[in-house]
Short mmCIF file of C-alpha atoms and ligand atoms in Angstrom, two decimals:
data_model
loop_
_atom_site.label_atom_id
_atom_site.label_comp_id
_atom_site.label_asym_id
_atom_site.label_seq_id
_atom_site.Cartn_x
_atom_site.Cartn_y
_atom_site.Cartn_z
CA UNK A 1 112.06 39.20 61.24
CA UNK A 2 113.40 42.97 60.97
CA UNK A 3 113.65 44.49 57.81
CA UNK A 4 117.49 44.51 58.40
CA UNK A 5 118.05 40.62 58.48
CA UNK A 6 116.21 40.99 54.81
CA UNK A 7 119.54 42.50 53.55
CA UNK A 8 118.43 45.91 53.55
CA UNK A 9 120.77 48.63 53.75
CA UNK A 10 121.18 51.04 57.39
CA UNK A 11 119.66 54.40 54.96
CA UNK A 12 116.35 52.03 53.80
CA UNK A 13 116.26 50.51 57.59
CA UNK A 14 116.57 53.88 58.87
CA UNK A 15 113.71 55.59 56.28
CA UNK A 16 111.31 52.42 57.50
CA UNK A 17 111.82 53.17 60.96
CA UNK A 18 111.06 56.54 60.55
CA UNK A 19 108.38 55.70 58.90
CA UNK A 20 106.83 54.39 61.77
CA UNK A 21 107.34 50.48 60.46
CA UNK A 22 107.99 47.84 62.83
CA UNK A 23 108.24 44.58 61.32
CA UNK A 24 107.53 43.28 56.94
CA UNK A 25 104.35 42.60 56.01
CA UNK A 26 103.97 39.35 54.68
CA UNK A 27 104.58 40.29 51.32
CA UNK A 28 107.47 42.52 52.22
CA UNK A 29 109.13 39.08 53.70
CA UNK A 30 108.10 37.20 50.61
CA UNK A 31 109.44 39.48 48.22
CA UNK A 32 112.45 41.78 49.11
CA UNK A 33 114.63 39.13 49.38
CA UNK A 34 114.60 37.73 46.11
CA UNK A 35 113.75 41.02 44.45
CA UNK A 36 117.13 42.11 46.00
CA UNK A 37 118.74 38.67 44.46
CA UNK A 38 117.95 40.21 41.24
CA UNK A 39 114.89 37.64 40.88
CA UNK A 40 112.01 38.11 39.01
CA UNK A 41 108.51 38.61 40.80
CA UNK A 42 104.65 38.18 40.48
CA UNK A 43 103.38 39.21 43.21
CA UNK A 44 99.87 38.84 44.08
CA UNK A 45 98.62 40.85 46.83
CA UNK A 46 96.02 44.11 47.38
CA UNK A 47 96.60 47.68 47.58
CA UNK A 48 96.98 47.93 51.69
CA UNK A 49 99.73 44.83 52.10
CA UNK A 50 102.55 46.97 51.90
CA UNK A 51 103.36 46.30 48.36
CA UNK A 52 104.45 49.85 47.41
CA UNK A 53 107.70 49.04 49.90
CA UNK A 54 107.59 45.33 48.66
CA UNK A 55 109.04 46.80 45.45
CA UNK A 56 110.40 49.97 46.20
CA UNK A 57 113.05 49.02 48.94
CA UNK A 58 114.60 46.98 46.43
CA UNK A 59 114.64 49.03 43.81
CA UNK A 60 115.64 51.83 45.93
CA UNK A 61 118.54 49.64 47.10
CA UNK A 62 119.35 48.25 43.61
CA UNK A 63 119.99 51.50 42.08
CA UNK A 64 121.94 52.75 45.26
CA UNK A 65 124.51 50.28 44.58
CA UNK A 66 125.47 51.68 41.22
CA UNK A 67 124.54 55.09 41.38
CA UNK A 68 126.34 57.65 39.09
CA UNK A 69 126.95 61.21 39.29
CA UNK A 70 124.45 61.92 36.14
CA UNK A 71 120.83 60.45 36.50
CA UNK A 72 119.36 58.54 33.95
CA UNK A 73 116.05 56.47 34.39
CA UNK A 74 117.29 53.19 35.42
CA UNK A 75 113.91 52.15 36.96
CA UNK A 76 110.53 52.22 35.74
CA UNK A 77 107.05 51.78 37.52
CA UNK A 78 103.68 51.63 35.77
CA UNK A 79 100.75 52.38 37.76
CA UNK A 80 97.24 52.48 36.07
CA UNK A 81 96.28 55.64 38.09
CA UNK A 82 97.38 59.01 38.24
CA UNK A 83 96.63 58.58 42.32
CA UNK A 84 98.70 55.63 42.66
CA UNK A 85 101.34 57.21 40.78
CA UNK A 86 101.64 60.21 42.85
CA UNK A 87 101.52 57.70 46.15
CA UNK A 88 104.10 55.62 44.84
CA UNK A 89 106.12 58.72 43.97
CA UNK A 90 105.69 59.47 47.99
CA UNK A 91 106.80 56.36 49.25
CA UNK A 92 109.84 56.41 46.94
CA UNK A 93 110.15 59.82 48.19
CA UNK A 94 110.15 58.33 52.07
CA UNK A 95 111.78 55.51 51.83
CA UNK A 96 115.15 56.99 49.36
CA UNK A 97 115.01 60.23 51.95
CA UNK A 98 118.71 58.93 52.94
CA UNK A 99 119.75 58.22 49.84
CA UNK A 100 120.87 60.37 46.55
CA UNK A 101 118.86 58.68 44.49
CA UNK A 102 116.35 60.87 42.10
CA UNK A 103 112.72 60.37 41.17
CA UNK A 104 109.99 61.22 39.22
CA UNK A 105 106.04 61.17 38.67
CA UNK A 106 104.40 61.76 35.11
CA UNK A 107 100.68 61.40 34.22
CA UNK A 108 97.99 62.89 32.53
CA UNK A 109 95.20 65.46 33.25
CA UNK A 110 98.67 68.24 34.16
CA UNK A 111 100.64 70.60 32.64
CA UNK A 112 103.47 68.22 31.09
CA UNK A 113 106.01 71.45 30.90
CA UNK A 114 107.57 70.42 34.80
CA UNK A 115 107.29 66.97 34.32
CA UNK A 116 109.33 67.34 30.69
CA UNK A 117 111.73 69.57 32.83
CA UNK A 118 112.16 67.17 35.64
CA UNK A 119 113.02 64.15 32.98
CA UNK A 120 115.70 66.79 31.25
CA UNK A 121 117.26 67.38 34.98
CA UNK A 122 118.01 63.51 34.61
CA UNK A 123 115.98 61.10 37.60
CA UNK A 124 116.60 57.44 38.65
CA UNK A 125 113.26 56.09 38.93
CA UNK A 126 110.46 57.51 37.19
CA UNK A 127 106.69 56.58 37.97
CA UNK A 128 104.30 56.98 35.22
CA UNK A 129 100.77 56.24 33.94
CA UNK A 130 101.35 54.83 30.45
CA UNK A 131 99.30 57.12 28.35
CA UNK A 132 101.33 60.30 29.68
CA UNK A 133 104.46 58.15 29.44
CA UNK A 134 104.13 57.22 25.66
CA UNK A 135 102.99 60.37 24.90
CA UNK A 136 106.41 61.48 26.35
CA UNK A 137 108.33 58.48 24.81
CA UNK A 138 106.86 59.76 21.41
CA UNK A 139 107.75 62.93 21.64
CA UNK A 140 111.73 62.17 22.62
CA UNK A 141 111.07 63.29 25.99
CA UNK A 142 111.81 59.95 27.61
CA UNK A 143 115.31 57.96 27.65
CA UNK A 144 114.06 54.21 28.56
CA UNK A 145 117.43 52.78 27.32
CA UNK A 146 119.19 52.62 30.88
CA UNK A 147 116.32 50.85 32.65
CA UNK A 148 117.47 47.92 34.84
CA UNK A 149 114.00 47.46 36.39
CA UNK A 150 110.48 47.81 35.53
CA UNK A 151 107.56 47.27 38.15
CA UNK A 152 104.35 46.68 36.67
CA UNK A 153 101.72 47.82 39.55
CA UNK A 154 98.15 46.93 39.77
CA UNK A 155 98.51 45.15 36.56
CA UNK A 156 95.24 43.65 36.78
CA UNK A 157 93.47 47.20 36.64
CA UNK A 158 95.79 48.24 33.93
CA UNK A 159 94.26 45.18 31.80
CA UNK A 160 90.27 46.62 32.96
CA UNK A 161 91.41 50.23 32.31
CA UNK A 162 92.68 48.83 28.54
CA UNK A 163 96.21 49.69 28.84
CA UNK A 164 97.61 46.49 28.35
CA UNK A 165 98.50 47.81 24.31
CA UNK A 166 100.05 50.80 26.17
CA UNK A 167 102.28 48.72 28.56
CA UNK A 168 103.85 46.53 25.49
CA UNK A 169 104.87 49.45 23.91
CA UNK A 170 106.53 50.63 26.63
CA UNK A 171 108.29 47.31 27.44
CA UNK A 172 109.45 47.19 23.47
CA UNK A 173 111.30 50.42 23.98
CA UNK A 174 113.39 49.00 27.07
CA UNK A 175 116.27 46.87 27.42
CA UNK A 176 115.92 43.17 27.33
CA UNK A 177 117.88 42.23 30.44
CA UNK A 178 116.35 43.70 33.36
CA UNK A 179 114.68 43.12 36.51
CA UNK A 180 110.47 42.42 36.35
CA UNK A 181 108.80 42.91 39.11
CA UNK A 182 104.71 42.83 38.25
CA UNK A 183 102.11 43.03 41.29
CA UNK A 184 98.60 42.55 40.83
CA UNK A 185 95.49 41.91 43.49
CA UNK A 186 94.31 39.32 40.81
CA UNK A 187 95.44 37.45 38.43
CA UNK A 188 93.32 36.85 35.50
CA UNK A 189 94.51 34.97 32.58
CA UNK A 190 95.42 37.55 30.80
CA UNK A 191 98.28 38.96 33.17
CA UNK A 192 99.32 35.36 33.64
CA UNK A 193 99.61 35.28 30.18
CA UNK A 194 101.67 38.84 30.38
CA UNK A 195 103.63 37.11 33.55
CA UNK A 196 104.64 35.04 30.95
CA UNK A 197 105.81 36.55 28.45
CA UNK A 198 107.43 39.50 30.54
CA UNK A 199 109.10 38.12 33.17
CA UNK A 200 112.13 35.18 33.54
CA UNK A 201 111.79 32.34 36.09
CA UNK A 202 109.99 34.56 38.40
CA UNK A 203 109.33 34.11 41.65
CA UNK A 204 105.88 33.85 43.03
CA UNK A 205 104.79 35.86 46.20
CA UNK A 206 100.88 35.55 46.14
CA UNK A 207 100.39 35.91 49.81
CA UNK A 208 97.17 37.09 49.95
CA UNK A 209 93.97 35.69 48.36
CA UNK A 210 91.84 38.01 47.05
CA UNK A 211 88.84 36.17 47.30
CA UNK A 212 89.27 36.55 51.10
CA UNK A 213 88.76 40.04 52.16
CA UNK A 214 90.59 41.39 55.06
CA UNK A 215 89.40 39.14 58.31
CA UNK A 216 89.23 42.26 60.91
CA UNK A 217 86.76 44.49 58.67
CA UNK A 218 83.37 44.17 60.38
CA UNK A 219 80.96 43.77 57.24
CA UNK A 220 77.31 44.52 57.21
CA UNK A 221 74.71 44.53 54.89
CA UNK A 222 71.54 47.60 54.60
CA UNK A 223 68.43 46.61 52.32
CA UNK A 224 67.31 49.65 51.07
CA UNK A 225 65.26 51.50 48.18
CA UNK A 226 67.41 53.22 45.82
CA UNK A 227 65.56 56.32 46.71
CA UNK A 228 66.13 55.86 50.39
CA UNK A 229 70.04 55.82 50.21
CA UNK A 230 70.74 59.08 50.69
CA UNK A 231 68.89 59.29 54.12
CA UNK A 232 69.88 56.31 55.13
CA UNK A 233 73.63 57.50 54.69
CA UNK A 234 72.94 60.09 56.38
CA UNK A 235 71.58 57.72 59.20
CA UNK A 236 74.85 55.54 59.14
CA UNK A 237 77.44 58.92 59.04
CA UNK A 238 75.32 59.69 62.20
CA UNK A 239 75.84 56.71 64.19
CA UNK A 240 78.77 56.03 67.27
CA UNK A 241 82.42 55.96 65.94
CA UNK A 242 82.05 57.03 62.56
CA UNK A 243 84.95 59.59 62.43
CA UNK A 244 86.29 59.02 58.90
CA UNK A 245 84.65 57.33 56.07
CA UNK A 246 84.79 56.73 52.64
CA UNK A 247 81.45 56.65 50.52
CA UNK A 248 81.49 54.74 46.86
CA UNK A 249 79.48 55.46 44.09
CA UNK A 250 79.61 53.06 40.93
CA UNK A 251 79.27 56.51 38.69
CA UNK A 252 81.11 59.74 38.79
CA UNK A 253 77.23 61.62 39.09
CA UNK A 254 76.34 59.42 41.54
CA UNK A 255 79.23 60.69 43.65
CA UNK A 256 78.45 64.10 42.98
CA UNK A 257 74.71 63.59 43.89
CA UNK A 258 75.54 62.28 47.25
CA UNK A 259 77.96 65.15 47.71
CA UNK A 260 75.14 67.78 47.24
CA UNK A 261 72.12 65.73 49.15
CA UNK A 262 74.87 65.57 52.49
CA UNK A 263 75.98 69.21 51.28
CA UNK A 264 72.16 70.34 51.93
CA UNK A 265 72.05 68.46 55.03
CA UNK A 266 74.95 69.76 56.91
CA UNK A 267 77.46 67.18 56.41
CA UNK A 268 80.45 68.38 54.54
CA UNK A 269 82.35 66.03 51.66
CA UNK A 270 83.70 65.76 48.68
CA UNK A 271 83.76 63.63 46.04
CA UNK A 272 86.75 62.31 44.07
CA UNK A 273 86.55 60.87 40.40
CA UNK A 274 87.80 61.02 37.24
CA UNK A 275 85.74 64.26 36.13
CA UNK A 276 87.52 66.03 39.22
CA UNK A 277 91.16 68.10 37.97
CA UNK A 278 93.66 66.48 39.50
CA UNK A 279 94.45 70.16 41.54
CA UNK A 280 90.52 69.16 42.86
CA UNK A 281 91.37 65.54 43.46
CA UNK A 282 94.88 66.46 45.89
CA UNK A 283 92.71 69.45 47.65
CA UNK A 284 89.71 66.95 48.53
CA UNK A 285 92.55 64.31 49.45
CA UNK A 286 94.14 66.66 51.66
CA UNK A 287 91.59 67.77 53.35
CA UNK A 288 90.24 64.41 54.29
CA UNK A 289 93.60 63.19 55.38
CA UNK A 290 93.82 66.24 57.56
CA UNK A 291 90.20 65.44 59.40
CA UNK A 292 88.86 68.93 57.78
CA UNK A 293 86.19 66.52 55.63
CA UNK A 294 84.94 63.36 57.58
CA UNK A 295 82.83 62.27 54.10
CA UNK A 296 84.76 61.34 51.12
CA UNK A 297 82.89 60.40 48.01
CA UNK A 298 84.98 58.40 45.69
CA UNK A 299 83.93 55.87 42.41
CA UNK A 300 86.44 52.55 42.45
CA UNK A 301 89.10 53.94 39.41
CA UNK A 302 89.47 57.63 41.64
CA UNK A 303 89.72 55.37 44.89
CA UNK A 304 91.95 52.65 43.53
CA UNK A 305 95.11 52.64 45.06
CA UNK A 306 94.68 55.30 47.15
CA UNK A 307 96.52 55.10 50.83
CA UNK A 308 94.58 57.15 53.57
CA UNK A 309 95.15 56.01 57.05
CA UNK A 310 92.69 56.05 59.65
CA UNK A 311 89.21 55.84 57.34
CA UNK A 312 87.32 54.16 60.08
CA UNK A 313 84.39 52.89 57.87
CA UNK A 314 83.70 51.95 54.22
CA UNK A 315 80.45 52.56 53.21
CA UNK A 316 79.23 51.06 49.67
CA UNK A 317 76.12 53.72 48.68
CA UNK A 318 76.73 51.49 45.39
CA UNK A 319 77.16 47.28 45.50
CA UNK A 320 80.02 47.09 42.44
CA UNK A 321 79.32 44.81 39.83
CA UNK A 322 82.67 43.59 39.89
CA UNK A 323 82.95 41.14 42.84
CA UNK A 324 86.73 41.66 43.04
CA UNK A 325 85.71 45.49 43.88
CA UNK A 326 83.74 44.62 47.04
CA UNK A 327 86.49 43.57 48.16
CA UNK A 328 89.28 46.47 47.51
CA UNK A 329 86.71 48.84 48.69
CA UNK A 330 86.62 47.47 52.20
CA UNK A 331 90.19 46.69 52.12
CA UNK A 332 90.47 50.83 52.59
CA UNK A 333 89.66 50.45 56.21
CA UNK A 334 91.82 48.28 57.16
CA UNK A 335 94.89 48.82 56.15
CA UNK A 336 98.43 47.15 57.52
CA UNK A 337 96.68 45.58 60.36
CA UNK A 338 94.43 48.04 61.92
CA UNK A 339 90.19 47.12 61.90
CA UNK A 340 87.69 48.72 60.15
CA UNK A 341 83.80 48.47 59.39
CA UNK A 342 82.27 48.46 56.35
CA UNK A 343 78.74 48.86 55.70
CA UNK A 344 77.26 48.10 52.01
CA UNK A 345 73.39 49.04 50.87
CA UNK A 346 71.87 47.12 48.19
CA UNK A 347 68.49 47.68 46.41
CA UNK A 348 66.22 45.43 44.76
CA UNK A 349 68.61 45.97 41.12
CA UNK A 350 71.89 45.02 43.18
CA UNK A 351 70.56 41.92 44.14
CA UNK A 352 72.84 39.58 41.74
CA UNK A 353 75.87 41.82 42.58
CA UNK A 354 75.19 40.57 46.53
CA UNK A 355 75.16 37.34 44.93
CA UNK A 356 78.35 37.36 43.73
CA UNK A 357 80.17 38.77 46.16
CA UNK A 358 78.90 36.17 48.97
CA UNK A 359 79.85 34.02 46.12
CA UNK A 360 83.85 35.30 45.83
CA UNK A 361 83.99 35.90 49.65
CA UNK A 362 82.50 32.69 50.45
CA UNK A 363 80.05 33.89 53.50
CA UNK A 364 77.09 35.89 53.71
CA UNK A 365 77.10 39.34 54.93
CA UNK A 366 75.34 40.28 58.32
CA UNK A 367 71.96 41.77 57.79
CA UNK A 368 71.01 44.74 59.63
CA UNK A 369 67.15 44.52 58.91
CA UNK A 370 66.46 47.50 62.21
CA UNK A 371 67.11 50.64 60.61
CA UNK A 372 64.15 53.53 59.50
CA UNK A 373 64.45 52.88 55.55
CA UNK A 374 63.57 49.06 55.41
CA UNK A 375 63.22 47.84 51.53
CA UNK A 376 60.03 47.09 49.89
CA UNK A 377 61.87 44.39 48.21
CA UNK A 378 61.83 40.94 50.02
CA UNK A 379 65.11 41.92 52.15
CA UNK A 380 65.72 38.49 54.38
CA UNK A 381 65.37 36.59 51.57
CA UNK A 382 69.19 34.65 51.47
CA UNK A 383 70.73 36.39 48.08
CA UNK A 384 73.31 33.47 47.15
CA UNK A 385 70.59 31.66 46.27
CA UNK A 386 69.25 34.38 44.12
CA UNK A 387 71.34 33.27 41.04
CA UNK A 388 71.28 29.55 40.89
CA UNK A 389 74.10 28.01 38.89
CA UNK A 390 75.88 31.02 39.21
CA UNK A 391 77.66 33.30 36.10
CA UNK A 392 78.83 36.06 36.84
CA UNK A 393 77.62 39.88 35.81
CA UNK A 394 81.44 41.24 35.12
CA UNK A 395 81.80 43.13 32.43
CA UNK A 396 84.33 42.29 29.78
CA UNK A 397 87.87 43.70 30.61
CA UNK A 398 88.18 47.18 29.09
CA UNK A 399 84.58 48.05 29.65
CA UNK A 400 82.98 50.83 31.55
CA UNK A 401 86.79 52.51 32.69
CA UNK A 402 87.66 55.60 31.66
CA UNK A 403 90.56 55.88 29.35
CA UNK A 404 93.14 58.79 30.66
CA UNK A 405 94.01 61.68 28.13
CA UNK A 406 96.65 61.20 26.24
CA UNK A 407 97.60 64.82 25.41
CA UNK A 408 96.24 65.97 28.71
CA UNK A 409 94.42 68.70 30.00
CA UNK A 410 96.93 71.90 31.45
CA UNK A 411 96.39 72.72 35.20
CA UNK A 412 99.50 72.70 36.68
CA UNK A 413 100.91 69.83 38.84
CA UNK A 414 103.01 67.18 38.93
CA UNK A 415 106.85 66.08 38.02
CA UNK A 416 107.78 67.01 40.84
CA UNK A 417 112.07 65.98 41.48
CA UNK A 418 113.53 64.88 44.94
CA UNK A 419 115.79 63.12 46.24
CA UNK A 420 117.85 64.16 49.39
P1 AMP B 501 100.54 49.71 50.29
O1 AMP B 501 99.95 48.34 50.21
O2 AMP B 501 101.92 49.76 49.73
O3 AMP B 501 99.63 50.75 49.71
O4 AMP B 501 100.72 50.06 51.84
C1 AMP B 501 99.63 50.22 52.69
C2 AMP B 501 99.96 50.99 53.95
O5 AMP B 501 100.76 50.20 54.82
C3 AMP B 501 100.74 52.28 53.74
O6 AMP B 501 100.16 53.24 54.59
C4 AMP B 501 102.12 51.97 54.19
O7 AMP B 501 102.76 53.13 54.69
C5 AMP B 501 101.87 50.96 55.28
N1 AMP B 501 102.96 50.00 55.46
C6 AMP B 501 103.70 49.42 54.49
N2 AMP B 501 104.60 48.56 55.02
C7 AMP B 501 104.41 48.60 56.36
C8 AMP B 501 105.03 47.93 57.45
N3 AMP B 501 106.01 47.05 57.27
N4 AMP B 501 104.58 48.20 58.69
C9 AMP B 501 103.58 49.10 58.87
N5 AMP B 501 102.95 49.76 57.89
C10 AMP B 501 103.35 49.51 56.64
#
């Protein structure tokens, strides 16, 4: 099936093509037909499926059709994470490159003045986090009154990071006919619940089951003493084939720590997390896409979302306590179709988070018990077993994430206009 015969127009065909795509992903086929019906979608599927084009193409194409000579914001796309934002402002950047079509990114943790100009200028599609967006809305910066479509991305995360108050009073402010299109990597009850109220006979595209974590990444498991990560890391970055890899850390120190112990041992990184400016953030990006770092240090909300081609190995210095993490981490290797590895350590304390992710993923991870930092804690001992009966150690939803700034720190950035 070619993206063509999905009833895409020759400017989007052409864009994908030059992006280098051959053929949809899965939920590419699922979706951009119906979304370019005019349907409805949920769309369950992970960050690394293709889902940014699942929605964009449409939307793209939607807007094309009925473009005016003055912009106004016709589309609308939520993303929990400045990051995210800024990537989905890319790919509506590389996929509209043939069309005359404007767009927009807003978010915290920038100077707002460009971003205020760029929605004055008049854009087609904005993408924004929601605390920068209401802030905006607030103020009488933002116009919502001409939007056709809103995509809700990464909804689930939006519920953990607490913006789900945010998002409804956003969706209050827009028109009641439009187009919904809401993609999450789970679907908890509460965005089912959301689902429900948002969206209108919607059509259902969960083609990919979270619980199952991408078949080609190799997985393997290190016991380990806390205090023994850091040379063991070290170990791991050292071995055959490891060219590009991406170290997480459950805590923004933690990140930083690692970053000084491979600092002092020759190995040069950086970390990204929420404490990082965002100016920090797109330099440490940057620099890892272009091969200058091989060692990027990320915690889950900094990493979420984030599209970097090529990382040839996950490694977990940090088990996550959500289960559901485990499994977008080492989704960042191996992305639209390519392998990975990923390699996860786990001390004595991370014990029950092992157990539930063998639980979620439904198989036990390879042990590698030959390595030079073995655990004192009984390390062949099978850890699905090591919380009968089961529960789960989540957190409730809202806990632990950091909330973005709402007024915003000022260092420059951002809003950003293009179109052809
Ligand atoms: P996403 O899930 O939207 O973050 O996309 C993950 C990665 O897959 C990005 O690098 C996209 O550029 C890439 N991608 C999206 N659609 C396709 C496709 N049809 N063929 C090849 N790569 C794709």
């Amino acid at each position: 099936m070619s993206f063509e015969r999905l009833g895409l127009v020759a400017p989007l065909v052409r864009a994908v093509a030059e992006a280098g795509y051959r053929e949809p992903t899965p939920i590419q086929l699922a979706a951009i037909g119906p979304a370019l019906a005019g349907r409805d979608i949920v769309g369950c599927a992970q960050t690394g499926t293709g889902k940014t084009a699942a929605f964009a193409l449409p939307v793209l194409q939607r807007l094309d059709a009925s473009a005016e000579n003055d912009p106004k914001i016709r589309a609308l796309v939520l993303s929990p994470t400045r990051e995210l934002a800024a990537q989905i402002g890319e790919c509506f950047g590389t996929y509209g490159k043939h069309l005359d079509l404007w767009h927009t990114v807003i978010f915290g943790g920038v100077a707002e003045g460009p971003q205020i100009r760029a929605l004055r200028e008049g854009i087609d599609i904005l993408v924004a986090t929601p605390g920068r967006l209401l802030d905006l809305m607030r103020r009488g910066f933002v116009d919502l009154r001409g939007v056709e479509v809103l995509v809700l991305d990464e909804a689930d995360h939006m519920l953990d990071m607490g913006f789900l108050p945010d998002v409804k009073r956003i969706v209050a402010a827009l028109p009641a006919r439009r187009q919904n299109l809401l993609f999450s990597a789970t679907m908890p009850s509460e965005i089912r619940g959301l689902a429900e109220t948002l969206l209108r006979d919607p059509v259902n595209v969960g083609v990919e089951v979270v619980s199952k974590p991408v078949d080609q990444v190799e997985q393997r498991l290190y016991f380990v003493d806390r205090a023994n990560k850091p040379n063991l890391l070290l170990d791991l970055l050292r071995e055959r084939g490891v060219e590009r890899s991406l170290v997480f850390s459950r805590t923004k120190h933690g990140a930083n720590r690692v970053v000084q112990f491979l600092d002092k041992s020759g190995v040069r990184s950086a970390a990204i997390h929420g404490n990082k400016s965002q100016n920090a953030r797109t330099r440490a990006l940057d620099a890892f896409k272009r091969g200058e770092l091989t060692v990027l240090v990320a915690t889950d909300i900094a990493a979420r979302g984030i599209d970097i081609d090529g990382v040839s190995h996950v490694i977990n210095f940090d088990l996550p306590n959500i289960p559901e993490t485990y499994v977008h981490r080492i989704g960042r290797t191996a992305r639209a179709g390519a392998s990975g590895i990923a390699w996860s350590m786990c001390d004595g304390d991370e014990r029950e988070f092992l157990a539930d992710i063998e639980r979620l993923i439904g198989r036990r991870l390879e042990r590698v018990d030959e390595h030079r930092f073995p655990a004192s804690h009984a390390a062949s001992a099978p850890a699905a077993n090591a919380r009968p009966g089961g529960g789960s150690s989540r957190p409730a939803p809202g806990g632990g994430a950091p909330r973005q700034r709402r007024g915003g720190g000022r260092n420059g950035g951002g809003g950003a206009r293009r179109g052809r």
